[in-house]
PDB file of C-alpha atoms and ligand atoms in Angstrom:
ATOM      1  CA  MET R   1     151.811  71.971  78.555  1.00 88.00           C
ATOM      2  CA  LEU R   2     148.703  69.933  77.897  1.00 97.00           C
ATOM      3  CA  LYS R   3     148.549  66.189  77.541  1.00 98.00           C
ATOM      4  CA  LEU R   4     145.600  64.335  76.030  1.00 98.00           C
ATOM      5  CA  THR R   5     145.301  60.598  76.677  1.00 98.00           C
ATOM      6  CA  TYR R   6     142.790  58.413  74.840  1.00 98.00           C
ATOM      7  CA  LEU R   7     141.177  55.900  77.186  1.00 98.00           C
ATOM      8  CA  GLY R   8     139.018  54.288  74.531  1.00 98.00           C
ATOM      9  CA  HIS R   9     135.452  54.933  73.309  1.00 98.00           C
ATOM     10  CA  SER R  10     134.737  58.589  74.229  1.00 98.00           C
ATOM     11  CA  ALA R  11     136.918  58.697  77.333  1.00 98.00           C
ATOM     12  CA  PHE R  12     139.832  61.107  77.421  1.00 98.00           C
ATOM     13  CA  LEU R  13     142.092  62.396  80.155  1.00 98.00           C
ATOM     14  CA  LEU R  14     143.247  65.986  79.675  1.00 98.00           C
ATOM     15  CA  THR R  15     145.996  67.128  81.999  1.00 98.00           C
ATOM     16  CA  ASP R  16     148.022  70.270  82.486  1.00 95.00           C
ATOM     17  CA  THR R  17     150.739  70.395  85.107  1.00 89.00           C
ATOM     18  CA  GLN R  18     148.197  70.678  87.939  1.00 94.00           C
ATOM     19  CA  HIS R  19     144.791  69.423  86.865  1.00 97.00           C
ATOM     20  CA  HIS R  20     143.345  66.150  85.650  1.00 98.00           C
ATOM     21  CA  LEU R  21     140.146  66.455  83.607  1.00 98.00           C
ATOM     22  CA  LEU R  22     138.445  63.176  82.792  1.00 98.00           C
ATOM     23  CA  PHE R  23     135.804  63.016  80.046  1.00 98.00           C
ATOM     24  CA  ASP R  24     133.135  60.294  79.856  1.00 98.00           C
ATOM     25  CA  PRO R  25     134.906  57.510  81.777  1.00 98.00           C
ATOM     26  CA  PHE R  26     133.837  54.088  80.487  1.00 98.00           C
ATOM     27  CA  LEU R  27     136.428  51.555  81.577  1.00 98.00           C
ATOM     28  CA  THR R  28     134.436  49.006  83.557  1.00 97.00           C
ATOM     29  CA  GLY R  29     132.554  47.017  80.943  1.00 96.00           C
ATOM     30  CA  ASN R  30     134.569  48.349  78.005  1.00 97.00           C
ATOM     31  CA  PRO R  31     136.206  45.320  76.342  1.00 94.00           C
ATOM     32  CA  LEU R  32     138.960  47.605  74.977  1.00 95.00           C
ATOM     33  CA  ALA R  33     139.717  49.577  78.145  1.00 95.00           C
ATOM     34  CA  PRO R  34     143.468  50.214  78.479  1.00 94.00           C
ATOM     35  CA  VAL R  35     143.440  50.541  82.284  1.00 95.00           C
ATOM     36  CA  GLN R  36     141.137  49.822  85.183  1.00 95.00           C
ATOM     37  CA  ALA R  37     139.042  52.641  86.540  1.00 96.00           C
ATOM     38  CA  GLU R  38     140.920  52.405  89.847  1.00 95.00           C
ATOM     39  CA  ALA R  39     144.114  53.535  88.062  1.00 95.00           C
ATOM     40  CA  ILE R  40     142.639  56.827  86.895  1.00 96.00           C
ATOM     41  CA  LYS R  41     143.098  60.001  88.925  1.00 95.00           C
ATOM     42  CA  ALA R  42     140.825  62.958  88.312  1.00 98.00           C
ATOM     43  CA  ASP R  43     140.170  66.392  89.781  1.00 98.00           C
ATOM     44  CA  TYR R  44     137.236  66.976  87.465  1.00 98.00           C
ATOM     45  CA  VAL R  45     134.954  64.505  85.718  1.00 98.00           C
ATOM     46  CA  LEU R  46     133.031  65.904  82.740  1.00 98.00           C
ATOM     47  CA  LEU R  47     129.987  63.946  81.599  1.00 98.00           C
ATOM     48  CA  THR R  48     128.274  64.557  78.251  1.00 98.00           C
ATOM     49  CA  HIS R  49     125.223  62.424  79.055  1.00 98.00           C
ATOM     50  CA  GLY R  50     123.942  59.579  81.171  1.00 98.00           C
ATOM     51  CA  HIS R  51     124.424  56.544  78.925  1.00 98.00           C
ATOM     52  CA  GLY R  52     126.509  53.834  80.538  1.00 96.00           C
ATOM     53  CA  ASP R  53     129.159  53.874  77.820  1.00 98.00           C
ATOM     54  CA  HIS R  54     130.037  57.409  78.998  1.00 98.00           C
ATOM     55  CA  SER R  55     129.175  57.473  82.671  1.00 97.00           C
ATOM     56  CA  ALA R  56     129.973  53.933  83.876  1.00 97.00           C
ATOM     57  CA  ASP R  57     132.862  54.880  86.169  1.00 98.00           C
ATOM     58  CA  ALA R  58     132.090  58.559  86.690  1.00 98.00           C
ATOM     59  CA  ILE R  59     130.486  58.422  90.118  1.00 98.00           C
ATOM     60  CA  ALA R  60     133.017  55.994  91.596  1.00 98.00           C
ATOM     61  CA  ILE R  61     136.028  57.929  90.296  1.00 98.00           C
ATOM     62  CA  ALA R  62     134.592  61.299  91.332  1.00 98.00           C
ATOM     63  CA  LYS R  63     133.910  60.053  94.856  1.00 98.00           C
ATOM     64  CA  ARG R  64     137.259  58.283  95.205  1.00 98.00           C
ATOM     65  CA  HIS R  65     139.215  61.439  94.359  1.00 98.00           C
ATOM     66  CA  SER R  66     136.731  63.998  95.722  1.00 98.00           C
ATOM     67  CA  ALA R  67     136.623  65.310  92.164  1.00 98.00           C
ATOM     68  CA  THR R  68     134.060  67.813  90.975  1.00 98.00           C
ATOM     69  CA  LEU R  69     131.654  66.224  88.512  1.00 98.00           C
ATOM     70  CA  ILE R  70     130.538  68.623  85.782  1.00 98.00           C
ATOM     71  CA  ALA R  71     127.397  67.700  83.881  1.00 98.00           C
ATOM     72  CA  PRO R  72     124.109  69.040  82.500  1.00 98.00           C
ATOM     73  CA  TYR R  73     121.821  69.952  85.391  1.00 98.00           C
ATOM     74  CA  GLU R  74     119.623  66.866  85.729  1.00 98.00           C
ATOM     75  CA  LEU R  75     122.526  64.459  85.325  1.00 98.00           C
ATOM     76  CA  ALA R  76     124.577  66.441  87.844  1.00 98.00           C
ATOM     77  CA  ILE R  77     121.758  66.297  90.398  1.00 98.00           C
ATOM     78  CA  TYR R  78     121.438  62.553  89.832  1.00 97.00           C
ATOM     79  CA  CYS R  79     125.164  62.169  90.586  1.00 98.00           C
ATOM     80  CA  GLN R  80     124.851  64.454  93.599  1.00 98.00           C
ATOM     81  CA  LYS R  81     122.160  62.174  95.005  1.00 97.00           C
ATOM     82  CA  LYS R  82     124.697  59.355  94.633  1.00 97.00           C
ATOM     83  CA  GLY R  83     127.169  61.264  96.802  1.00 98.00           C
ATOM     84  CA  CYS R  84     129.225  63.227  94.288  1.00 98.00           C
ATOM     85  CA  LYS R  85     130.411  66.809  94.531  1.00 98.00           C
ATOM     86  CA  VAL R  86     128.892  68.343  91.414  1.00 98.00           C
ATOM     87  CA  HIS R  87     128.804  71.480  89.312  1.00 98.00           C
ATOM     88  CA  PRO R  88     125.577  71.552  87.275  1.00 98.00           C
ATOM     89  CA  MET R  89     125.536  73.506  84.019  1.00 98.00           C
ATOM     90  CA  GLY R  90     123.194  74.129  81.107  1.00 98.00           C
ATOM     91  CA  ILE R  91     123.511  74.239  77.330  1.00 98.00           C
ATOM     92  CA  GLY R  92     125.064  77.520  76.197  1.00 98.00           C
ATOM     93  CA  GLY R  93     126.369  78.316  79.659  1.00 98.00           C
ATOM     94  CA  ALA R  94     130.036  78.799  80.494  1.00 98.00           C
ATOM     95  CA  HIS R  95     131.869  78.846  83.804  1.00 98.00           C
ATOM     96  CA  VAL R  96     135.440  79.611  84.764  1.00 98.00           C
ATOM     97  CA  PHE R  97     136.961  76.932  86.993  1.00 98.00           C
ATOM     98  CA  ASP R  98     140.429  77.012  88.567  1.00 97.00           C
ATOM     99  CA  PHE R  99     141.884  75.204  85.532  1.00 97.00           C
ATOM    100  CA  GLY R 100     140.084  77.205  82.835  1.00 98.00           C
ATOM    101  CA  ARG R 101     136.754  77.740  81.119  1.00 98.00           C
ATOM    102  CA  VAL R 102     134.037  75.242  80.313  1.00 98.00           C
ATOM    103  CA  LYS R 103     131.103  75.907  77.992  1.00 98.00           C
ATOM    104  CA  LEU R 104     128.340  73.474  77.185  1.00 98.00           C
ATOM    105  CA  THR R 105     127.221  72.984  73.595  1.00 98.00           C
ATOM    106  CA  ILE R 106     124.192  71.227  72.193  1.00 98.00           C
ATOM    107  CA  ALA R 107     124.382  67.583  71.203  1.00 98.00           C
ATOM    108  CA  HIS R 108     121.600  65.743  69.405  1.00 98.00           C
ATOM    109  CA  HIS R 109     121.257  62.474  71.273  1.00 98.00           C
ATOM    110  CA  GLY R 110     119.521  61.006  74.355  1.00 98.00           C
ATOM    111  CA  SER R 111     120.491  60.896  78.020  1.00 97.00           C
ATOM    112  CA  GLY R 112     118.837  58.084  79.953  1.00 95.00           C
ATOM    113  CA  ILE R 113     120.256  55.979  82.757  1.00 95.00           C
ATOM    114  CA  ASP R 114     119.189  52.356  83.107  1.00 92.00           C
ATOM    115  CA  LEU R 115     118.257  51.931  86.757  1.00 91.00           C
ATOM    116  CA  GLY R 116     117.684  48.208  86.403  1.00 89.00           C
ATOM    117  CA  GLY R 117     114.405  46.369  86.368  1.00 91.00           C
ATOM    118  CA  GLU R 118     111.891  48.251  84.269  1.00 91.00           C
ATOM    119  CA  THR R 119     113.111  51.695  85.285  1.00 92.00           C
ATOM    120  CA  LEU R 120     114.919  54.224  83.146  1.00 93.00           C
ATOM    121  CA  ALA R 121     115.770  57.687  84.467  1.00 94.00           C
ATOM    122  CA  TYR R 122     115.894  60.501  81.961  1.00 96.00           C
ATOM    123  CA  VAL R 123     118.567  62.956  83.018  1.00 97.00           C
ATOM    124  CA  GLY R 124     118.080  66.031  80.856  1.00 96.00           C
ATOM    125  CA  SER R 125     119.794  67.095  77.686  1.00 97.00           C
ATOM    126  CA  PRO R 126     123.025  65.576  76.435  1.00 98.00           C
ATOM    127  CA  CYS R 127     125.819  68.035  75.694  1.00 98.00           C
ATOM    128  CA  GLY R 128     129.223  68.645  74.233  1.00 98.00           C
ATOM    129  CA  TYR R 129     132.051  70.563  75.923  1.00 99.00           C
ATOM    130  CA  LEU R 130     134.273  73.428  74.908  1.00 98.00           C
ATOM    131  CA  VAL R 131     137.132  73.452  77.403  1.00 98.00           C
ATOM    132  CA  THR R 132     139.765  76.168  77.343  1.00 98.00           C
ATOM    133  CA  LEU R 133     142.886  75.789  79.446  1.00 97.00           C
ATOM    134  CA  ALA R 134     146.575  76.549  79.040  1.00 95.00           C
ATOM    135  CA  GLY R 135     145.760  78.611  75.966  1.00 95.00           C
ATOM    136  CA  LYS R 136     144.106  75.758  74.074  1.00 98.00           C
ATOM    137  CA  THR R 137     140.469  75.008  73.318  1.00 98.00           C
ATOM    138  CA  ILE R 138     139.322  71.413  73.113  1.00 98.00           C
ATOM    139  CA  TYR R 139     135.863  70.487  71.835  1.00 99.00           C
ATOM    140  CA  HIS R 140     134.466  67.147  73.018  1.00 99.00           C
ATOM    141  CA  ALA R 141     131.305  66.681  70.959  1.00 99.00           C
ATOM    142  CA  GLY R 142     129.801  63.959  73.156  1.00 98.00           C
ATOM    143  CA  ASP R 143     127.432  61.640  71.339  1.00 98.00           C
ATOM    144  CA  THR R 144     125.720  63.596  68.602  1.00 98.00           C
ATOM    145  CA  GLY R 145     124.486  63.676  65.077  1.00 98.00           C
ATOM    146  CA  LEU R 146     125.759  66.336  62.717  1.00 98.00           C
ATOM    147  CA  PHE R 147     124.183  69.763  63.266  1.00 98.00           C
ATOM    148  CA  SER R 148     124.624  73.012  61.391  1.00 98.00           C
ATOM    149  CA  ASP R 149     125.344  75.038  64.562  1.00 98.00           C
ATOM    150  CA  MET R 150     128.791  73.436  64.425  1.00 98.00           C
ATOM    151  CA  LYS R 151     129.523  76.209  61.936  1.00 98.00           C
ATOM    152  CA  LEU R 152     128.612  78.782  64.602  1.00 98.00           C
ATOM    153  CA  ILE R 153     130.687  76.968  67.207  1.00 98.00           C
ATOM    154  CA  GLY R 154     133.612  77.045  64.794  1.00 98.00           C
ATOM    155  CA  GLU R 155     133.135  80.737  64.028  1.00 98.00           C
ATOM    156  CA  MET R 156     132.963  81.777  67.670  1.00 98.00           C
ATOM    157  CA  ASN R 157     135.760  79.570  69.011  1.00 98.00           C
ATOM    158  CA  ARG R 158     139.264  78.915  67.779  1.00 98.00           C
ATOM    159  CA  ILE R 159     139.187  75.160  68.370  1.00 98.00           C
ATOM    160  CA  ASP R 160     142.591  73.526  68.634  1.00 98.00           C
ATOM    161  CA  VAL R 161     141.379  69.950  68.933  1.00 98.00           C
ATOM    162  CA  ALA R 162     137.933  68.517  68.124  1.00 99.00           C
ATOM    163  CA  LEU R 163     137.005  65.067  69.450  1.00 99.00           C
ATOM    164  CA  LEU R 164     134.248  63.702  67.215  1.00 99.00           C
ATOM    165  CA  PRO R 165     132.264  60.448  67.173  1.00 99.00           C
ATOM    166  CA  ILE R 166     132.528  58.469  63.930  1.00 98.00           C
ATOM    167  CA  GLY R 167     130.970  55.091  64.807  1.00 98.00           C
ATOM    168  CA  ASP R 168     127.567  55.679  63.178  1.00 98.00           C
ATOM    169  CA  ASN R 169     124.338  54.033  64.391  1.00 98.00           C
ATOM    170  CA  TYR R 170     124.138  56.084  67.642  1.00 98.00           C
ATOM    171  CA  THR R 171     126.114  59.116  66.442  1.00 98.00           C
ATOM    172  CA  MET R 172     127.652  60.663  63.352  1.00 98.00           C
ATOM    173  CA  GLY R 173     129.271  58.241  60.967  1.00 98.00           C
ATOM    174  CA  ILE R 174     132.452  59.032  59.079  1.00 98.00           C
ATOM    175  CA  ASP R 175     131.014  61.223  56.329  1.00 98.00           C
ATOM    176  CA  ASP R 176     128.948  63.340  58.724  1.00 98.00           C
ATOM    177  CA  ALA R 177     131.965  63.678  61.023  1.00 99.00           C
ATOM    178  CA  VAL R 178     134.098  64.812  58.074  1.00 98.00           C
ATOM    179  CA  LYS R 179     131.450  67.477  57.380  1.00 98.00           C
ATOM    180  CA  ALA R 180     131.579  68.418  61.070  1.00 99.00           C
ATOM    181  CA  VAL R 181     135.311  69.052  60.723  1.00 99.00           C
ATOM    182  CA  GLU R 182     134.620  71.357  57.779  1.00 98.00           C
ATOM    183  CA  LEU R 183     132.103  73.339  59.866  1.00 98.00           C
ATOM    184  CA  LEU R 184     134.144  73.449  63.114  1.00 98.00           C
ATOM    185  CA  ASN R 185     137.493  74.128  61.430  1.00 98.00           C
ATOM    186  CA  PRO R 186     139.644  72.801  64.294  1.00 98.00           C
ATOM    187  CA  GLY R 187     143.410  72.670  64.198  1.00 98.00           C
ATOM    188  CA  LEU R 188     143.190  68.913  64.608  1.00 98.00           C
ATOM    189  CA  ALA R 189     140.304  66.432  64.525  1.00 98.00           C
ATOM    190  CA  ILE R 190     140.461  63.181  66.490  1.00 99.00           C
ATOM    191  CA  PRO R 191     137.852  60.421  66.096  1.00 98.00           C
ATOM    192  CA  MET R 192     136.143  58.639  68.999  1.00 98.00           C
ATOM    193  CA  HIS R 193     133.179  56.345  69.717  1.00 98.00           C
ATOM    194  CA  PHE R 194     134.134  53.617  67.226  1.00 98.00           C
ATOM    195  CA  ASN R 195     135.036  49.898  67.290  1.00 98.00           C
ATOM    196  CA  THR R 196     134.137  49.386  70.957  1.00 98.00           C
ATOM    197  CA  PHE R 197     131.199  47.241  69.848  1.00 97.00           C
ATOM    198  CA  SER R 198     130.452  45.603  66.498  1.00 97.00           C
ATOM    199  CA  VAL R 199     127.535  47.947  65.765  1.00 98.00           C
ATOM    200  CA  ILE R 200     129.903  50.952  65.759  1.00 98.00           C
ATOM    201  CA  GLU R 201     132.713  49.429  63.738  1.00 98.00           C
ATOM    202  CA  SER R 202     134.327  52.190  61.717  1.00 98.00           C
ATOM    203  CA  ASP R 203     137.715  52.806  60.105  1.00 98.00           C
ATOM    204  CA  PRO R 204     139.494  55.770  61.732  1.00 98.00           C
ATOM    205  CA  GLN R 205     142.032  55.897  58.895  1.00 98.00           C
ATOM    206  CA  GLU R 206     139.198  56.501  56.421  1.00 98.00           C
ATOM    207  CA  PHE R 207     138.081  59.446  58.572  1.00 98.00           C
ATOM    208  CA  VAL R 208     141.630  60.802  58.698  1.00 98.00           C
ATOM    209  CA  ASP R 209     142.096  60.431  54.935  1.00 98.00           C
ATOM    210  CA  LYS R 210     138.805  62.168  54.118  1.00 98.00           C
ATOM    211  CA  VAL R 211     139.541  65.081  56.482  1.00 98.00           C
ATOM    212  CA  LYS R 212     142.981  65.524  54.947  1.00 98.00           C
ATOM    213  CA  ALA R 213     141.460  65.363  51.454  1.00 98.00           C
ATOM    214  CA  GLN R 214     139.415  68.469  52.286  1.00 98.00           C
ATOM    215  CA  GLY R 215     142.558  70.260  53.429  1.00 98.00           C
ATOM    216  CA  GLN R 216     142.241  69.868  57.195  1.00 98.00           C
ATOM    217  CA  GLN R 217     144.197  67.996  59.839  1.00 98.00           C
ATOM    218  CA  ALA R 218     143.176  64.779  61.583  1.00 98.00           C
ATOM    219  CA  ARG R 219     144.789  61.848  63.288  1.00 98.00           C
ATOM    220  CA  TYR R 220     143.481  58.959  65.298  1.00 98.00           C
ATOM    221  CA  LEU R 221     144.841  57.858  68.631  1.00 98.00           C
ATOM    222  CA  LEU R 222     145.446  54.286  69.640  1.00 98.00           C
ATOM    223  CA  ILE R 223     143.726  53.337  72.870  1.00 98.00           C
ATOM    224  CA  GLY R 224     146.054  54.354  75.673  1.00 98.00           C
ATOM    225  CA  GLU R 225     148.016  56.709  73.422  1.00 98.00           C
ATOM    226  CA  GLU R 226     148.805  60.213  74.643  1.00 97.00           C
ATOM    227  CA  ILE R 227     149.724  63.328  72.711  1.00 98.00           C
ATOM    228  CA  LEU R 228     151.023  66.698  73.774  1.00 97.00           C
ATOM    229  CA  LEU R 229     148.984  69.696  72.644  1.00 95.00           C
TER     230      LEU R 229
HETATM  231 NI1   NI P   1     125.028  57.830  74.163  1.00 56.60          NI
HETATM  232 MN1   MN P   2     127.682  56.478  73.441  1.00 56.60          MN
END
């Protein structure tokens, strides 16, 4: 049995009976965070890119729980230099872990880390994740614009749940995310990356209604809400 918990923004906790997979933890500094980072347990931390609204708590949580941090190569090496146990991967690559399979997809976005002062580290390509465990495949798109390869991703993977940004400005807005659902054809689409800040204000019900109007399934999760998959 799989449980998916929405931790706000693009952060999700995916758990089976044994493993805790944490995506893009951004609790410290998130005005809508449902819990403190210290309350989150993880065996694996999966990072889509280096921006602070995805990676803020990743290193601290990974170190606290001796979790394995999975990320695109350059970002993984950055985290390794900060003391994390890491598993670097590359776009298009898959690996079988003890919980299941992880494959990295493209994402059209950036991936810099603000090092303070005048310094910005660029940490490789951003990514999305296809994670298959307990017989289900979850697609976390990361931060991305719409891209036509989503059709290929949908053709080659039976996606049970797709987590898609809808906040616009930095990522897809609602209409592009609705098109993404058409291309990916998941069993269920769940919106993310909205309403955390005023610049990404977006109505998740509008997304849900538009997905349903094209004959597909969507629902939005309240922050802190969990569903069984
Ligand atoms: Ni970003
Ligand atoms: Mn972001």
